[in-house]
Short mmCIF file of C-alpha atoms in Angstrom, two decimals:
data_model
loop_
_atom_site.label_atom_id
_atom_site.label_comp_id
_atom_site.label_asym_id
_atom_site.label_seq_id
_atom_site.Cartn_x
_atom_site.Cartn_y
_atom_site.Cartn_z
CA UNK R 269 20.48 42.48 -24.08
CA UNK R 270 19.47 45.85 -22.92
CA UNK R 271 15.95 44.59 -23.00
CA UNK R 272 15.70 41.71 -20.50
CA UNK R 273 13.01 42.62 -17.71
CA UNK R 274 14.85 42.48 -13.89
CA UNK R 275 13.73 39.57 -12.42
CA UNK R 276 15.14 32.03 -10.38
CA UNK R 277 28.64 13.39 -4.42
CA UNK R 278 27.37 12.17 -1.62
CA UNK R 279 29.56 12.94 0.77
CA UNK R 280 30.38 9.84 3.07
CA UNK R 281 28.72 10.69 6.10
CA UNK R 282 30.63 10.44 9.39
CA UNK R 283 29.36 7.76 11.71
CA UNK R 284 28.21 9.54 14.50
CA UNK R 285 29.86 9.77 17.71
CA UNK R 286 26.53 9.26 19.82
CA UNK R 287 24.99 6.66 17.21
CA UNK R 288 24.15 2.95 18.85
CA UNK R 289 25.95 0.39 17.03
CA UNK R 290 23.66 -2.22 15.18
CA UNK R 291 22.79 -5.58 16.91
CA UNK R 292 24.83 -8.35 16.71
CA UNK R 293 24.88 -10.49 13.65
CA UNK R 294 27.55 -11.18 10.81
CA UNK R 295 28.38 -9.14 8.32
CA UNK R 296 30.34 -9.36 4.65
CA UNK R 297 33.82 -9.96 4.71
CA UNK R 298 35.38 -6.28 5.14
CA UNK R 299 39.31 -7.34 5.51
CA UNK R 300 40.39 -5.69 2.41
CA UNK R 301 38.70 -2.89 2.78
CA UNK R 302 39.67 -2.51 6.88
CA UNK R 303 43.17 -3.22 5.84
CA UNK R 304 43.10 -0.39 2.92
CA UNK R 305 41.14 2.24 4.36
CA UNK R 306 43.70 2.02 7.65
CA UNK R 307 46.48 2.24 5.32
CA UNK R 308 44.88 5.20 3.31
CA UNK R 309 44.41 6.91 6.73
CA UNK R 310 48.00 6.76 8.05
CA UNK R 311 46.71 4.42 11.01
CA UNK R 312 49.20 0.90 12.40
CA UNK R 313 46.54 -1.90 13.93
CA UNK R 314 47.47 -0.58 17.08
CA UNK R 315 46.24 3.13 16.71
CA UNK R 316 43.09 1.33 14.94
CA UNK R 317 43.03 -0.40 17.78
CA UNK R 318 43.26 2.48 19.91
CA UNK R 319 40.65 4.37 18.52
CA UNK R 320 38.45 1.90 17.49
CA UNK R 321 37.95 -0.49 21.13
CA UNK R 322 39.01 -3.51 19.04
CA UNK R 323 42.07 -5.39 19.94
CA UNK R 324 44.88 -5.55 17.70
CA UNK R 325 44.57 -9.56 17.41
CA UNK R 326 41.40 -9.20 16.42
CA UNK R 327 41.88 -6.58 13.46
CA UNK R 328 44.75 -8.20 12.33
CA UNK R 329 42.58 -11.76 11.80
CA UNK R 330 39.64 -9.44 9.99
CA UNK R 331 42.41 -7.85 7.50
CA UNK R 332 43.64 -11.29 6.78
CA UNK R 333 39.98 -12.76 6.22
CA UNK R 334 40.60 -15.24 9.09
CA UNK R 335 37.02 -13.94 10.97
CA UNK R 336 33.91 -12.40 9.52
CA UNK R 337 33.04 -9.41 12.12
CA UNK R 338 29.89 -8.77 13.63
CA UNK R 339 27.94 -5.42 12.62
CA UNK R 340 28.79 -4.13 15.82
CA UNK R 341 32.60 -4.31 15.14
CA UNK R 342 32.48 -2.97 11.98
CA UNK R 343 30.71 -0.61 13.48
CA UNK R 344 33.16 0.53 16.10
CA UNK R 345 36.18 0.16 13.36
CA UNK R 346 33.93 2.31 10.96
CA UNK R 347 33.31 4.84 13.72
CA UNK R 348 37.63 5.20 14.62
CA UNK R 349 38.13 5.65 10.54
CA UNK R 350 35.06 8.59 10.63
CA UNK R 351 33.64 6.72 7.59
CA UNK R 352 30.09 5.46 6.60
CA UNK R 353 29.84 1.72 7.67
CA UNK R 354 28.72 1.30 4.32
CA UNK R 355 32.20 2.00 2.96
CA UNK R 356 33.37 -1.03 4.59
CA UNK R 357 30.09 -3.53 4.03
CA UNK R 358 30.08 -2.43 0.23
CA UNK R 359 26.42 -0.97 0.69
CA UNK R 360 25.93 1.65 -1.94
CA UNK R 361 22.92 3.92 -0.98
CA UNK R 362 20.65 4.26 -3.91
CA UNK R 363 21.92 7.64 -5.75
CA UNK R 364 19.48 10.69 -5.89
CA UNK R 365 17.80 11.15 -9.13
CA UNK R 366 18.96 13.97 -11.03
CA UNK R 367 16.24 17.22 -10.87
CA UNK R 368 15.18 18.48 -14.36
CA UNK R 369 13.19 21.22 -13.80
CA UNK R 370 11.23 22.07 -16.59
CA UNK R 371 9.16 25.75 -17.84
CA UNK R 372 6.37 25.26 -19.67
CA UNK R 373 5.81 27.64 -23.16
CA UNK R 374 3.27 29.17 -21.17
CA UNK R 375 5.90 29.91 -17.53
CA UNK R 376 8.54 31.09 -20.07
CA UNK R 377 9.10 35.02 -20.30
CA UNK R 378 8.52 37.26 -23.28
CA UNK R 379 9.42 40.69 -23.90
CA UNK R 380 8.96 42.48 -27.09
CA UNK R 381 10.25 46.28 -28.73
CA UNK R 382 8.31 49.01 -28.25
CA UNK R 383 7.25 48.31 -32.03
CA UNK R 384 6.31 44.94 -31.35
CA UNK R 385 8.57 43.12 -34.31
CA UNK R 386 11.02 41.41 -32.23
CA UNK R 387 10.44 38.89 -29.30
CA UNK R 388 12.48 37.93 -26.68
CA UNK R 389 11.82 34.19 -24.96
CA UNK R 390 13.86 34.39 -21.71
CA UNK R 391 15.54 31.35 -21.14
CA UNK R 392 18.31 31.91 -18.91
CA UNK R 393 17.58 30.47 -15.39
CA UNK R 394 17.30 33.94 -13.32
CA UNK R 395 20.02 32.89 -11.05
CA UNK R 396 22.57 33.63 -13.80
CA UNK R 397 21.50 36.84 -14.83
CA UNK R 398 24.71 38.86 -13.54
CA UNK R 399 26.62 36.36 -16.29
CA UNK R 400 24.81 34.52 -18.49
CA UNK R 401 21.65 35.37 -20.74
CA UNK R 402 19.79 33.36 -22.67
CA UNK R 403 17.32 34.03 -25.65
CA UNK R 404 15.22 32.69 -28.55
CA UNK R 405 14.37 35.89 -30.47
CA UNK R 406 11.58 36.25 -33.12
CA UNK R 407 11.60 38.76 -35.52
CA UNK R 408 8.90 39.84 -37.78
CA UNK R 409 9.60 41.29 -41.44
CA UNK R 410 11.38 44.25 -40.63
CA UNK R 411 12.18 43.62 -37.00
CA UNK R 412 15.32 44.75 -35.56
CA UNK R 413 16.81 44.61 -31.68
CA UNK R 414 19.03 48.05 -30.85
CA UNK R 415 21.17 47.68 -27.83
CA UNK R 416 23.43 50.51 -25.94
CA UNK R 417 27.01 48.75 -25.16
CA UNK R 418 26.79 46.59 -22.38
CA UNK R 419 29.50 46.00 -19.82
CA UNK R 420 33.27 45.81 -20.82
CA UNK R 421 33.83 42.07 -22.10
CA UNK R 422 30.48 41.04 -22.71
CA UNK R 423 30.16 39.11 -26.17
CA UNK R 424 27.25 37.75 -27.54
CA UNK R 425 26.81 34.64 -29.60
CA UNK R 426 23.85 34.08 -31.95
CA UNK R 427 22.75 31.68 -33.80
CA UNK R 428 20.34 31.77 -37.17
CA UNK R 429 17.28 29.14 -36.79
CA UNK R 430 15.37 30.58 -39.28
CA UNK R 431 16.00 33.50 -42.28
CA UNK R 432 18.52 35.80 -42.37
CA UNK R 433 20.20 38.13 -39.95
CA UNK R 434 22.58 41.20 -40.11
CA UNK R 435 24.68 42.08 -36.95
CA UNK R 436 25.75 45.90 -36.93
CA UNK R 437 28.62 45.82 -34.10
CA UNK R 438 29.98 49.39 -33.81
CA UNK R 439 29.33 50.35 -37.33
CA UNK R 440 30.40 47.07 -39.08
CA UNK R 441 27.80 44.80 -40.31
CA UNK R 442 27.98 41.54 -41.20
CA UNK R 443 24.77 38.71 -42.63
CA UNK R 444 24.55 35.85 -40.96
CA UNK R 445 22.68 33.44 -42.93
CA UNK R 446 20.63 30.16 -41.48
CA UNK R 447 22.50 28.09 -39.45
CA UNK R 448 25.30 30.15 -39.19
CA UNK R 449 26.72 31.58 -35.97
CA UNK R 450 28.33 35.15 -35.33
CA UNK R 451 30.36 36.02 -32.22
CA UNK R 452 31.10 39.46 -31.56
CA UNK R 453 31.52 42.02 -28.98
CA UNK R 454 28.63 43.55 -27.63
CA UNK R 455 30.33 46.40 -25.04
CA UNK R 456 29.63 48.89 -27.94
CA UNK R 457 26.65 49.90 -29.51
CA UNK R 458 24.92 46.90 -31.88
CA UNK R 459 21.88 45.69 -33.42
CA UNK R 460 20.72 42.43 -35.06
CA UNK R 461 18.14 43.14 -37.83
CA UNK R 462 15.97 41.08 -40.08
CA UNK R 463 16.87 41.49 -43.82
CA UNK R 464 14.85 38.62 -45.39
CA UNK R 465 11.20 38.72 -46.71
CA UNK R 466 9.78 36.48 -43.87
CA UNK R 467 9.64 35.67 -40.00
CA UNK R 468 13.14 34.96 -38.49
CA UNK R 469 14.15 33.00 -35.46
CA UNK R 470 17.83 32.66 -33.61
CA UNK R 471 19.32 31.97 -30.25
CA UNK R 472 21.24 34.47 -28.58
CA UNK R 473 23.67 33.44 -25.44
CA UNK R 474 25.13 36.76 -23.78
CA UNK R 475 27.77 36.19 -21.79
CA UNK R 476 29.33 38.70 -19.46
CA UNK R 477 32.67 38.86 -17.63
#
């Protein structure tokens, strides 16, 4: 709206190059998972081989499950496939909890018209404010919310909570009663206006091209 104030996979990690491999003692059977992850890479046992420092005899018995590898070669086979050894040992590092960042009633913005009958809660985060806005509007008896055309595309999209609204959208109006929702273009002059006898709430989502 014309009104709003200027203003907020884990990627497998690469074994490292210069990492020390882990002491010596055994580890899970990896054979299937040696024996797919070489095939998924394009690799024969003897570019594994190759790369990895093991010998071909050797990572031919650990793809058929005929010897349970030591930490260190997993390790070293890990390191020539530029995986996480955990992708081979089936360790699944515990995932990051989600962030829910929260604004109190009290952290979230307000405006408010010149004559004080309509109120705009902010609740778009501020990083979206070139594309997305975000409002719970309040509207006293009376109250209406004027806007100039904003830029070519932009719609808006409000929703009724409470009372009764009237969108004007270059000249045409239209009521939108509670719990309704009107979509319309807002890149020409419009204005959402209270028409019933009491207080009226709605959301309004502005979204811009």
């Amino acid at each position: 709206m014309s009104n709003k104030p200027s203003s907020p996979t884990r990627m497998p990690k690469s074994v490292s190059r210069h990492a020390a491999p882990p002491s010596e003692m055994e580890s899970p059977n990896v054979g299937p998972h040696v024996n797919q992850l070489r095939k998924k890479h394009g690799m024969t046992l003897d570019a594994l081989s190759n790369a990895s420092g093991v010998s071909r005899s050797m990572l031919s018995q650990i793809e058929r499950g005929e010897t349970n590898p030591t930490l260190a070669t997993v390790w070293a086979i890990a390191h020539a496939l530029k995986i996480d050894i955990s992708e081979l040992v089936g360790v699944r590092h515990a995932a990051t909890p989600p962030r829910i960042d929260v604004a109190s009633a009290a952290f979230t913005p307000e405006i408010r018209t010149e004559d004080g009958l309509c109120t705009l809660r902010i609740l778009s985060p501020a990083d979206r404010a070139d594309s997305l806005e975000w409002y719970e509007l309040i509207f006293a008896t009376g109250g209406a919310l004027e806007s100039a055309a904003h830029g070519r595309g932009t719609r808006e999209h409000l929703t009724v909570l409470e009372g009764a609204l009237e969108v004007v959208c270059d000249g045409v109006r239209e009521e939108i009663a509670d719990g309704a929702t009107a979509r319309y273009p807002a890149d020409v002059a419009h204005e959402i206006r209270n028409i019933g006898n009491s207080e009226a709430r709605a959301l309004l989502v502005v979204i811009s091209q």
